[in-house]
Every structure is written in C-alpha cells, then in structure tokens.
CSV table of C-alpha atoms in Angstrom, one decimal:
chain,number,residue,atom,x,y,z
A,1,UNK,CA,75.3,-152.5,96.5
A,2,UNK,CA,76.0,-149.3,98.1
A,3,UNK,CA,74.4,-146.0,97.2
A,4,UNK,CA,77.6,-144.6,95.7
A,5,UNK,CA,78.1,-147.6,93.5
A,6,UNK,CA,74.6,-147.1,92.1
A,7,UNK,CA,75.3,-143.5,91.2
A,8,UNK,CA,78.5,-144.3,89.6
A,9,UNK,CA,77.0,-147.1,87.5
A,10,UNK,CA,74.1,-145.0,86.5
A,11,UNK,CA,76.4,-142.1,85.5
A,12,UNK,CA,78.5,-144.4,83.5
A,13,UNK,CA,75.7,-145.9,81.6
A,14,UNK,CA,74.4,-142.5,80.3
A,15,UNK,CA,76.6,-140.6,77.9
A,16,UNK,CA,77.1,-137.0,79.0
A,17,UNK,CA,76.7,-134.4,76.5
A,18,UNK,CA,79.3,-131.7,76.4
A,19,UNK,CA,78.1,-128.1,77.0
A,20,UNK,CA,80.4,-126.9,74.3
A,21,UNK,CA,78.8,-128.8,71.5
A,22,UNK,CA,76.6,-126.5,69.3
A,23,UNK,CA,72.9,-126.9,69.4
A,24,UNK,CA,71.2,-127.4,66.1
A,25,UNK,CA,69.1,-124.4,65.3
A,26,UNK,CA,65.6,-125.1,64.2
A,27,UNK,CA,64.3,-123.0,61.2
A,28,UNK,CA,60.9,-122.8,59.9
A,29,UNK,CA,60.6,-123.6,56.3
A,30,UNK,CA,60.1,-120.4,54.2
A,31,UNK,CA,56.8,-120.0,52.4
A,32,UNK,CA,57.0,-120.2,48.6
A,33,UNK,CA,56.1,-116.9,46.9
A,34,UNK,CA,52.7,-116.8,45.4
A,35,UNK,CA,52.5,-116.9,41.6
A,36,UNK,CA,50.5,-113.7,41.4
A,37,UNK,CA,53.0,-111.6,43.4
A,38,UNK,CA,56.0,-113.0,41.5
A,39,UNK,CA,54.4,-112.1,38.2
A,40,UNK,CA,53.7,-108.5,39.3
A,41,UNK,CA,57.2,-108.0,40.6
A,42,UNK,CA,58.7,-109.4,37.4
A,43,UNK,CA,56.6,-107.2,35.2
A,44,UNK,CA,57.1,-103.9,37.1
A,45,UNK,CA,60.2,-102.1,36.0
A,46,UNK,CA,62.5,-100.7,38.7
A,47,UNK,CA,62.0,-97.0,39.6
A,48,UNK,CA,64.8,-94.7,38.7
A,49,UNK,CA,66.3,-93.0,41.8
A,50,UNK,CA,68.2,-89.8,42.2
A,51,UNK,CA,70.1,-88.2,44.9
A,52,UNK,CA,67.9,-86.5,47.5
A,53,UNK,CA,68.4,-82.8,48.2
A,54,UNK,CA,66.9,-82.9,51.7
A,55,UNK,CA,65.8,-85.4,54.2
A,56,UNK,CA,62.2,-84.5,53.4
A,57,UNK,CA,62.4,-86.3,50.1
A,58,UNK,CA,61.3,-89.8,51.3
A,59,UNK,CA,60.0,-92.6,49.1
A,60,UNK,CA,58.8,-96.0,50.2
A,61,UNK,CA,60.4,-99.1,48.8
A,62,UNK,CA,58.4,-102.1,49.7
A,63,UNK,CA,57.7,-101.8,53.4
A,64,UNK,CA,60.7,-99.7,54.1
A,65,UNK,CA,60.9,-95.8,54.3
A,66,UNK,CA,64.0,-94.5,52.6
A,67,UNK,CA,64.8,-91.1,54.1
A,68,UNK,CA,68.0,-89.2,53.8
A,69,UNK,CA,69.7,-92.1,52.0
A,70,UNK,CA,70.3,-90.2,48.9
A,71,UNK,CA,67.6,-91.9,46.8
A,72,UNK,CA,64.5,-90.1,45.4
A,73,UNK,CA,62.1,-90.6,42.5
A,74,UNK,CA,63.0,-89.0,39.1
A,75,UNK,CA,59.7,-89.6,37.4
A,76,UNK,CA,58.2,-86.1,38.2
A,77,UNK,CA,61.2,-84.3,36.7
A,78,UNK,CA,60.6,-85.9,33.4
A,79,UNK,CA,56.9,-84.8,33.0
A,80,UNK,CA,55.8,-83.0,29.7
A,81,UNK,CA,55.0,-79.3,29.5
A,82,UNK,CA,51.5,-78.2,30.7
A,83,UNK,CA,49.0,-78.0,27.8
A,84,UNK,CA,48.2,-74.3,28.3
A,85,UNK,CA,51.9,-73.4,28.1
A,86,UNK,CA,52.3,-75.5,25.0
A,87,UNK,CA,49.4,-73.8,23.2
A,88,UNK,CA,50.7,-70.4,24.2
A,89,UNK,CA,54.1,-71.2,22.6
A,90,UNK,CA,52.3,-72.4,19.4
A,91,UNK,CA,50.3,-69.1,19.3
A,92,UNK,CA,53.4,-67.0,19.8
A,93,UNK,CA,55.2,-68.7,17.0
A,94,UNK,CA,52.1,-68.3,14.7
A,95,UNK,CA,51.9,-64.6,15.4
A,96,UNK,CA,55.6,-64.2,14.8
A,97,UNK,CA,55.2,-65.9,11.4
A,98,UNK,CA,52.3,-63.6,10.4
A,99,UNK,CA,54.0,-60.4,11.5
A,100,UNK,CA,57.1,-61.4,9.6
A,101,UNK,CA,55.1,-62.2,6.5
A,102,UNK,CA,53.3,-58.8,6.6
A,103,UNK,CA,56.6,-57.0,7.1
A,104,UNK,CA,58.1,-58.8,4.1
A,105,UNK,CA,55.1,-57.8,2.0
A,106,UNK,CA,55.3,-54.2,3.1
A,107,UNK,CA,58.8,-54.0,1.6
A,108,UNK,CA,57.5,-55.1,-1.8
A,109,UNK,CA,55.4,-52.9,-4.2
A,110,UNK,CA,52.3,-55.0,-3.7
A,111,UNK,CA,48.9,-53.3,-3.5
A,112,UNK,CA,50.0,-49.7,-4.3
A,113,UNK,CA,47.7,-46.8,-3.5
A,114,UNK,CA,46.1,-45.9,-6.8
A,115,UNK,CA,43.3,-43.6,-5.6
A,116,UNK,CA,42.9,-41.3,-2.6
A,117,UNK,CA,39.4,-40.1,-1.7
A,118,UNK,CA,38.7,-37.0,0.4
A,119,UNK,CA,35.4,-35.1,1.0
A,120,UNK,CA,35.5,-31.3,1.3
A,121,UNK,CA,34.3,-29.6,4.4
A,122,UNK,CA,33.0,-26.0,5.0
A,123,UNK,CA,36.5,-24.6,5.3
A,124,UNK,CA,38.7,-27.2,3.6
A,125,UNK,CA,38.5,-28.2,-0.1
A,126,UNK,CA,39.4,-31.6,-1.4
A,127,UNK,CA,42.7,-30.2,-2.7
A,128,UNK,CA,43.5,-28.8,0.7
A,129,UNK,CA,42.9,-32.1,2.4
A,130,UNK,CA,45.0,-34.1,-0.1
A,131,UNK,CA,47.8,-31.6,0.1
A,132,UNK,CA,47.9,-31.6,3.9
A,133,UNK,CA,47.7,-35.4,3.9
A,134,UNK,CA,50.9,-35.7,1.9
A,135,UNK,CA,50.6,-39.4,1.0
A,136,UNK,CA,53.9,-40.6,-0.5
A,137,UNK,CA,53.8,-41.6,-4.2
A,138,UNK,CA,55.2,-45.1,-3.5
A,139,UNK,CA,52.8,-45.8,-0.7
A,140,UNK,CA,51.0,-49.1,-0.6
A,141,UNK,CA,47.9,-50.2,1.4
A,142,UNK,CA,50.3,-52.3,3.6
A,143,UNK,CA,53.0,-49.7,4.4
A,144,UNK,CA,51.0,-46.4,4.3
A,145,UNK,CA,51.5,-44.5,7.6
A,146,UNK,CA,48.0,-43.5,8.6
A,147,UNK,CA,49.2,-41.9,11.9
A,148,UNK,CA,51.4,-39.6,9.9
A,149,UNK,CA,48.5,-38.6,7.7
A,150,UNK,CA,46.4,-37.7,10.7
A,151,UNK,CA,49.3,-35.7,12.2
A,152,UNK,CA,49.7,-33.7,9.0
A,153,UNK,CA,46.0,-32.8,8.8
A,154,UNK,CA,45.8,-31.9,12.5
A,155,UNK,CA,48.1,-29.0,11.8
A,156,UNK,CA,45.2,-27.2,10.3
A,157,UNK,CA,43.2,-25.6,13.2
A,158,UNK,CA,39.9,-26.3,11.5
A,159,UNK,CA,40.5,-30.0,11.7
A,160,UNK,CA,39.1,-31.7,14.8
A,161,UNK,CA,39.7,-35.4,14.0
A,162,UNK,CA,40.8,-37.5,11.0
A,163,UNK,CA,40.0,-41.1,10.0
A,164,UNK,CA,41.9,-43.0,7.3
A,165,UNK,CA,40.5,-46.2,5.9
A,166,UNK,CA,41.8,-48.7,3.3
A,167,UNK,CA,39.8,-50.4,0.6
A,168,UNK,CA,41.5,-53.2,-1.4
A,169,UNK,CA,43.0,-53.4,-3.9
A,170,UNK,CA,44.3,-49.8,-4.0
A,171,UNK,CA,41.9,-47.2,-2.6
A,172,UNK,CA,42.6,-44.9,0.4
A,173,UNK,CA,39.9,-42.7,2.0
A,174,UNK,CA,40.6,-39.7,4.2
A,175,UNK,CA,37.6,-38.5,6.3
A,176,UNK,CA,37.9,-35.1,8.2
A,177,UNK,CA,35.7,-33.9,11.0
A,178,UNK,CA,35.8,-30.1,11.1
A,179,UNK,CA,35.6,-28.0,14.3
A,180,UNK,CA,32.3,-26.1,14.8
A,181,UNK,CA,32.5,-22.4,15.7
A,182,UNK,CA,31.3,-21.8,19.2
A,183,UNK,CA,31.8,-18.0,19.3
A,184,UNK,CA,33.5,-15.0,17.8
A,185,UNK,CA,35.7,-13.5,20.5
A,186,UNK,CA,36.6,-9.8,20.3
A,187,UNK,CA,40.2,-8.9,21.4
A,188,UNK,CA,40.2,-5.2,22.3
A,189,UNK,CA,43.9,-5.2,22.9
A,190,UNK,CA,44.6,-6.1,19.3
A,191,UNK,CA,41.4,-4.7,17.7
A,192,UNK,CA,40.7,-8.1,16.3
A,193,UNK,CA,38.1,-10.9,16.5
A,194,UNK,CA,38.9,-14.7,16.6
A,195,UNK,CA,36.8,-17.8,15.9
A,196,UNK,CA,36.6,-20.1,18.9
A,197,UNK,CA,35.6,-23.7,18.6
A,198,UNK,CA,33.3,-25.6,20.9
A,199,UNK,CA,36.2,-27.5,22.5
A,200,UNK,CA,37.9,-24.2,23.4
A,201,UNK,CA,40.5,-24.1,20.5
A,202,UNK,CA,41.4,-20.9,18.7
A,203,UNK,CA,40.7,-21.4,15.0
A,204,UNK,CA,41.6,-18.3,13.1
A,205,UNK,CA,41.0,-14.5,13.1
A,206,UNK,CA,38.3,-12.8,11.2
A,207,UNK,CA,39.5,-11.2,8.0
A,208,UNK,CA,41.0,-7.8,8.6
A,209,UNK,CA,39.0,-6.2,5.8
A,210,UNK,CA,35.8,-7.1,7.6
A,211,UNK,CA,36.8,-5.0,10.6
A,212,UNK,CA,38.1,-2.0,8.7
A,213,UNK,CA,36.0,1.2,9.3
A,214,UNK,CA,33.5,-0.3,11.7
A,215,UNK,CA,33.0,-0.8,15.4
A,216,UNK,CA,34.6,-4.0,16.5
A,217,UNK,CA,31.7,-5.3,18.6
A,218,UNK,CA,29.1,-4.3,16.1
A,219,UNK,CA,30.9,-6.0,13.2
A,220,UNK,CA,31.7,-9.1,15.2
A,221,UNK,CA,28.1,-9.4,16.4
A,222,UNK,CA,26.7,-9.1,12.8
A,223,UNK,CA,29.2,-11.8,11.7
A,224,UNK,CA,28.2,-14.0,14.7
A,225,UNK,CA,24.6,-13.8,13.7
A,226,UNK,CA,25.4,-14.7,10.2
A,227,UNK,CA,27.4,-17.7,11.2
A,228,UNK,CA,24.9,-18.8,13.8
A,229,UNK,CA,27.3,-18.6,16.8
A,230,UNK,CA,27.8,-16.5,19.9
A,231,UNK,CA,29.7,-13.3,20.5
A,232,UNK,CA,32.1,-13.0,23.5
A,233,UNK,CA,33.1,-9.5,24.2
A,234,UNK,CA,34.8,-7.4,26.9
A,235,UNK,CA,37.6,-10.0,27.3
A,236,UNK,CA,40.7,-9.2,29.5
A,237,UNK,CA,43.8,-7.7,27.9
A,238,UNK,CA,45.7,-10.9,28.8
A,239,UNK,CA,43.9,-12.9,26.1
A,240,UNK,CA,46.5,-13.9,23.4
A,241,UNK,CA,45.0,-16.4,20.9
A,242,UNK,CA,47.2,-18.7,18.8
A,243,UNK,CA,45.7,-20.8,15.9
A,244,UNK,CA,45.2,-24.4,17.0
A,245,UNK,CA,45.9,-23.8,20.7
A,246,UNK,CA,43.4,-24.3,23.4
A,247,UNK,CA,42.3,-21.2,25.4
A,248,UNK,CA,43.3,-21.1,29.0
A,249,UNK,CA,41.6,-17.8,29.9
A,250,UNK,CA,39.2,-18.5,32.8
A,251,UNK,CA,36.4,-15.9,31.8
A,252,UNK,CA,36.2,-17.5,28.3
A,253,UNK,CA,36.1,-21.0,29.7
A,254,UNK,CA,33.3,-19.8,32.0
A,255,UNK,CA,31.2,-18.7,29.1
A,256,UNK,CA,31.6,-22.1,27.5
A,257,UNK,CA,30.6,-23.8,30.7
A,258,UNK,CA,27.5,-21.7,31.1
A,259,UNK,CA,26.4,-22.2,27.4
A,260,UNK,CA,27.0,-26.0,27.5
A,261,UNK,CA,25.3,-26.4,30.9
A,262,UNK,CA,22.2,-24.3,30.2
A,263,UNK,CA,19.2,-26.1,28.8
A,264,UNK,CA,18.6,-25.7,25.0
A,265,UNK,CA,15.6,-23.5,25.7
A,266,UNK,CA,17.7,-20.8,27.5
A,267,UNK,CA,20.9,-21.3,25.6
A,268,UNK,CA,19.2,-20.8,22.2
A,269,UNK,CA,18.1,-17.3,23.3
A,270,UNK,CA,21.6,-16.1,24.3
A,271,UNK,CA,23.2,-13.7,21.8
A,272,UNK,CA,26.4,-12.6,23.5
A,273,UNK,CA,28.4,-13.0,26.7
A,274,UNK,CA,30.5,-10.4,28.5
A,275,UNK,CA,33.7,-11.9,29.9
A,276,UNK,CA,35.5,-9.1,31.7
A,277,UNK,CA,36.3,-11.4,34.7
A,278,UNK,CA,35.0,-14.6,36.3
A,279,UNK,CA,32.9,-12.7,38.8
A,280,UNK,CA,31.4,-10.4,36.1
A,281,UNK,CA,30.1,-12.9,33.6
A,282,UNK,CA,26.9,-11.8,32.0
A,283,UNK,CA,24.9,-12.5,28.9
A,284,UNK,CA,22.3,-10.8,26.7
A,285,UNK,CA,19.3,-12.6,25.2
A,286,UNK,CA,17.8,-11.9,21.8
A,287,UNK,CA,15.0,-10.0,23.5
A,288,UNK,CA,17.5,-7.5,24.8
A,289,UNK,CA,17.3,-8.9,28.4
A,290,UNK,CA,20.6,-8.6,30.2
A,291,UNK,CA,21.4,-11.3,32.8
A,292,UNK,CA,24.2,-10.9,35.3
A,293,UNK,CA,25.5,-14.5,36.0
A,294,UNK,CA,28.7,-14.2,38.0
A,295,UNK,CA,31.0,-17.1,38.5
A,296,UNK,CA,29.9,-20.5,37.0
A,297,UNK,CA,28.4,-22.1,40.1
A,298,UNK,CA,24.8,-23.2,40.9
A,299,UNK,CA,24.1,-22.9,37.2
A,300,UNK,CA,20.9,-25.0,37.4
A,301,UNK,CA,19.6,-22.9,40.3
A,302,UNK,CA,20.3,-19.7,38.4
A,303,UNK,CA,18.5,-21.0,35.3
A,304,UNK,CA,15.5,-21.9,37.4
A,305,UNK,CA,15.3,-18.3,38.8
A,306,UNK,CA,15.7,-16.8,35.3
A,307,UNK,CA,12.9,-18.9,33.9
A,308,UNK,CA,10.7,-18.1,36.8
A,309,UNK,CA,11.2,-14.4,36.5
A,310,UNK,CA,10.7,-14.4,32.7
A,311,UNK,CA,7.6,-16.4,33.1
A,312,UNK,CA,6.1,-14.0,35.7
A,313,UNK,CA,7.0,-10.9,33.7
A,314,UNK,CA,7.0,-11.8,30.0
A,315,UNK,CA,8.6,-9.3,27.7
A,316,UNK,CA,8.8,-6.7,30.5
A,317,UNK,CA,12.2,-7.4,32.1
A,318,UNK,CA,15.4,-5.5,31.1
A,319,UNK,CA,17.8,-6.8,33.7
A,320,UNK,CA,18.1,-9.9,36.0
A,321,UNK,CA,20.9,-10.4,38.5
A,322,UNK,CA,21.3,-14.1,39.6
A,323,UNK,CA,24.8,-14.0,40.9
A,324,UNK,CA,23.3,-15.2,44.2
A,325,UNK,CA,20.3,-17.2,43.1
A,326,UNK,CA,18.9,-17.2,46.6
A,327,UNK,CA,18.5,-13.4,46.4
A,328,UNK,CA,17.9,-12.4,42.8
A,329,UNK,CA,17.2,-8.9,41.5
A,330,UNK,CA,15.6,-7.6,38.4
A,331,UNK,CA,14.6,-4.4,36.5
A,332,UNK,CA,11.2,-4.2,34.8
A,333,UNK,CA,9.5,-1.9,32.3
A,334,UNK,CA,6.0,-1.0,33.4
A,335,UNK,CA,3.9,-0.9,30.3
A,336,UNK,CA,0.9,-2.5,28.8
A,337,UNK,CA,2.6,-3.1,25.4
A,338,UNK,CA,6.2,-4.4,25.3
A,339,UNK,CA,7.7,-6.0,22.2
A,340,UNK,CA,10.7,-8.3,22.0
A,341,UNK,CA,13.9,-7.0,20.6
A,342,UNK,CA,15.7,-8.6,17.7
A,343,UNK,CA,19.0,-8.9,19.4
A,344,UNK,CA,20.8,-7.0,16.6
A,345,UNK,CA,18.7,-4.0,15.4
A,346,UNK,CA,16.6,-1.6,17.4
A,347,UNK,CA,13.2,-0.8,16.0
A,348,UNK,CA,11.4,1.6,18.4
A,349,UNK,CA,11.6,5.3,18.8
A,350,UNK,CA,12.5,7.4,21.9
A,351,UNK,CA,14.6,6.7,24.9
A,352,UNK,CA,13.3,3.2,25.4
A,353,UNK,CA,14.3,2.3,21.8
A,354,UNK,CA,17.7,3.7,22.5
A,355,UNK,CA,18.0,1.4,25.4
A,356,UNK,CA,16.9,-1.5,23.3
A,357,UNK,CA,19.6,-0.7,20.8
A,358,UNK,CA,22.3,-0.8,23.5
A,359,UNK,CA,21.2,-4.2,24.6
A,360,UNK,CA,20.8,-5.6,21.1
A,361,UNK,CA,24.4,-4.6,20.3
A,362,UNK,CA,25.6,-6.7,23.2
A,363,UNK,CA,26.0,-3.8,25.6
A,364,UNK,CA,24.4,-3.9,29.0
A,365,UNK,CA,21.2,-1.8,29.4
A,366,UNK,CA,21.4,1.3,31.5
A,367,UNK,CA,18.8,1.9,34.2
A,368,UNK,CA,17.9,1.4,37.8
A,369,UNK,CA,18.9,-1.9,39.3
A,370,UNK,CA,16.5,-3.7,41.7
A,371,UNK,CA,16.7,-6.7,43.9
A,372,UNK,CA,14.0,-9.2,44.8
A,373,UNK,CA,11.6,-11.3,42.9
A,374,UNK,CA,8.4,-9.2,42.6
A,375,UNK,CA,7.4,-6.4,40.3
A,376,UNK,CA,7.0,-2.8,41.5
A,377,UNK,CA,4.7,0.0,40.4
A,378,UNK,CA,5.3,2.5,37.7
A,379,UNK,CA,8.5,4.5,38.3
A,380,UNK,CA,10.7,7.0,36.5
A,381,UNK,CA,9.7,8.4,33.2
A,382,UNK,CA,11.8,7.6,30.1
A,383,UNK,CA,13.9,5.0,31.8
A,384,UNK,CA,16.4,3.3,29.4
A,385,UNK,CA,15.7,-0.4,29.0
A,386,UNK,CA,17.0,-3.4,27.0
A,387,UNK,CA,13.6,-4.4,25.5
A,388,UNK,CA,11.5,-2.4,23.1
A,389,UNK,CA,8.7,-0.6,24.8
A,390,UNK,CA,5.8,1.7,24.0
A,391,UNK,CA,5.5,2.8,27.6
A,392,UNK,CA,7.6,5.3,29.6
A,393,UNK,CA,8.1,3.9,33.1
A,394,UNK,CA,10.3,1.4,34.8
A,395,UNK,CA,10.0,-0.2,38.2
A,396,UNK,CA,12.2,-2.2,40.5
A,397,UNK,CA,11.8,-4.5,43.5
A,398,UNK,CA,14.1,-5.1,46.5
A,399,UNK,CA,12.1,-7.4,48.6
A,400,UNK,CA,11.9,-4.8,51.4
A,401,UNK,CA,9.2,-2.5,52.7
A,402,UNK,CA,7.1,-0.2,50.5
A,403,UNK,CA,8.5,3.2,49.5
A,404,UNK,CA,6.7,6.4,48.5
A,405,UNK,CA,9.5,7.5,46.2
A,406,UNK,CA,8.0,7.2,42.7
A,407,UNK,CA,11.5,6.8,41.1
A,408,UNK,CA,12.6,4.0,43.5
A,409,UNK,CA,9.6,2.2,44.6
A,410,UNK,CA,10.0,-1.2,46.3
A,411,UNK,CA,7.6,-3.9,47.2
A,412,UNK,CA,7.8,-6.8,49.6
C-alpha cells in the first residue's frame, strides 16, 4: 500500500471536527454563601440614599466606591438636636413663662404698697423724702418704679444716692445717703457763699441773713468752723454755682485734690484755702501758718517738706513756700516763746498779734519772705506774722551766703 493510500485511510477513519462548532465553556461551580453572612445581610436594613451634591460625597457599598453617581447617605441629616441647644431652648421657654406671669401679676392689684418707710437726714425730714419720692397711691410691690423714685429724690442737691427696698407683703423702704459738706466757698462777684460737697457738687447758698452786715470771709469762716468744714476764698470771678451741678472751676478742683491727697495729719490742720488761680493755691493752718502750694503736682513731696520744716521749727514758722519742693522757702519768728493760733480768733497784743489775726481769718500773713530750709538769726523788730508770738523779731533763710543786714539776714 502506498503512502498516499495510508494517509487517505487514516484521515477517513478519524472524524474531523469543524472549527465553527462552539467550544463548551467550563465554569467553576459557585461557592454557596455561608449561613452567617446570609443572616447578617438579611437582618441589616438597606441604607437610604440621596442625591449627592458634589463628587466628594462618596459612600462605599460592599466593595465598590460610589462617587458622583448621585447616591449619598441620609442618616446624618436626620440626627436629633444637640443636647446643649435643647436645654437652652427649654430655659428660654421657662424664662418667658416666668416673665409673662410676673407681668400679668403686675397688672392686678396684688401686694399693694401699704407702708412707706423713710429715715430723716441732717437736711431732709421724713416728710421731705416722702414728698420727693412721689410713690403713686395704686403702686404695688410688683409694679412700683424704683428707678423713678430715685430720680425724683436726686433732684434735691443734698441727696447723693438713694436705695429703695421691698418687704413683703406691702412695705417699701426708701434710704437716702446725704452729701457731706466739703467746704464753704465765698463768691466775691455775688457777695455770697455756697456749700460745696466732697464730690464737687454745689449744694445750696448760705442763708442771706447770715451774711448781712458782716465781712463775707469772716462770716463764712465762722460758719465753716461751726459746720466742721473748710473755707475756700479768693475764687475767680468766673465761678457761677448752680444747685446740684458739679463744679468745673480748676482752682476749686485743685483745692479738693490737695485736701483729699494730703495725709490726715496735715489735712486736719488746714482751715482755709485761697483759690485765686491754679498757680496761686495756698492754705492756712489752724496755727496761723500760711503755706503757698502752687499747682497740684508733687503733692507728696510738698507735704514731706512741710512736715520737715514744721518739725525743725515748731510753732515758729509763719510762712512756707513749697511751689517748688526742691527749693522751699519759709519765714520764721525768732522768739523763745511762741504760741499756736486758734485759726479764728487772735489772742495776743501788739503787731505780732495783729499778724496772727490776719492769718486766722484766712488772710495771708504779711512779712518778709525767705527761701531755703534753714533758720536765720534775729531780724526786723515788730515783724508781722501768722502765729502768736511774745517776741519781736523775724528771720529768713535763702540758702545763700551770710549777710550782715540785720533785717534781711541769710544763712547757708
């Protein structure tokens, strides 16, 4: 058998498979789902989804990331209000209910004011206070306007502050704090004198009959001594007091600043101030010593110099100038027996007594002015002074070289 016959026989014996016949695809059998996973998936409810606003809102579903497909979670939008905000709303509602209830009660005649208590002061009687308070007849403890009562009483210049308190079931108490008199201020332009409070408010003028037929300064000084307050004299012509108004005059305010800044030891000795201008502020002590203070600066340094000089020359000084505390000046009476003045009445004879009377009446003493911090030797005879003296001489110190002039001797 030939080779070609073998091939033909072998090809005819084997069936040829057509290339067009489809192959059978082999698939792996799928695994059955585990009972645990199927139970979890069946018990978990499906998540609600909403349309996404941006592509950033991405949620994972199974193992797939859903981005920009218009599906997002709605569970966060359905959360309850935060607890602090909820409590704030509850408190707001409760306050509104309380205020509404009180307002309703204020419109009804419940708890009427049956008794008003007021304590008299030095210049206001109980009747004055009740009249000024002007509490309405139909007032109750709930609707009484305490601010209006305080406003009514403040119209009186003697009233510094007012406190109104309630006491159930029907009692109202009005307490008044009265202004304290700081000084009596003479007004030469109007030949009058006014009471001035410690907070700088004009209270009222002195009675006109008290000033009739007498020297303005002398009468005002006597009244100030009786009332236990200061005298402020020599005020500028621009001073124009009005009851209840605060003073704006710089020299008067300077006197208040000095008096409130000085220690109690020095302030208690001051009888009067001279307030011609800010640079010319001066005071007179009860001993008759005149002190030139100047503008209200370096007050503590000025007081230290004053105390030092008075301690070095007790009852012998008639004048001290501390406008510049670094270079003080003073005038001294040279005598072995010097008595303190009363601040009001002179008690000694002669020229020295006449000088004491001038100082005691609030007027500056006349004499020779000196500068420095040391005492000089005996000087001019019969020199006028502010203190009472049994001697005749006065001396002065300039802090310069010695001088042979007996009426103007200086020491270093």
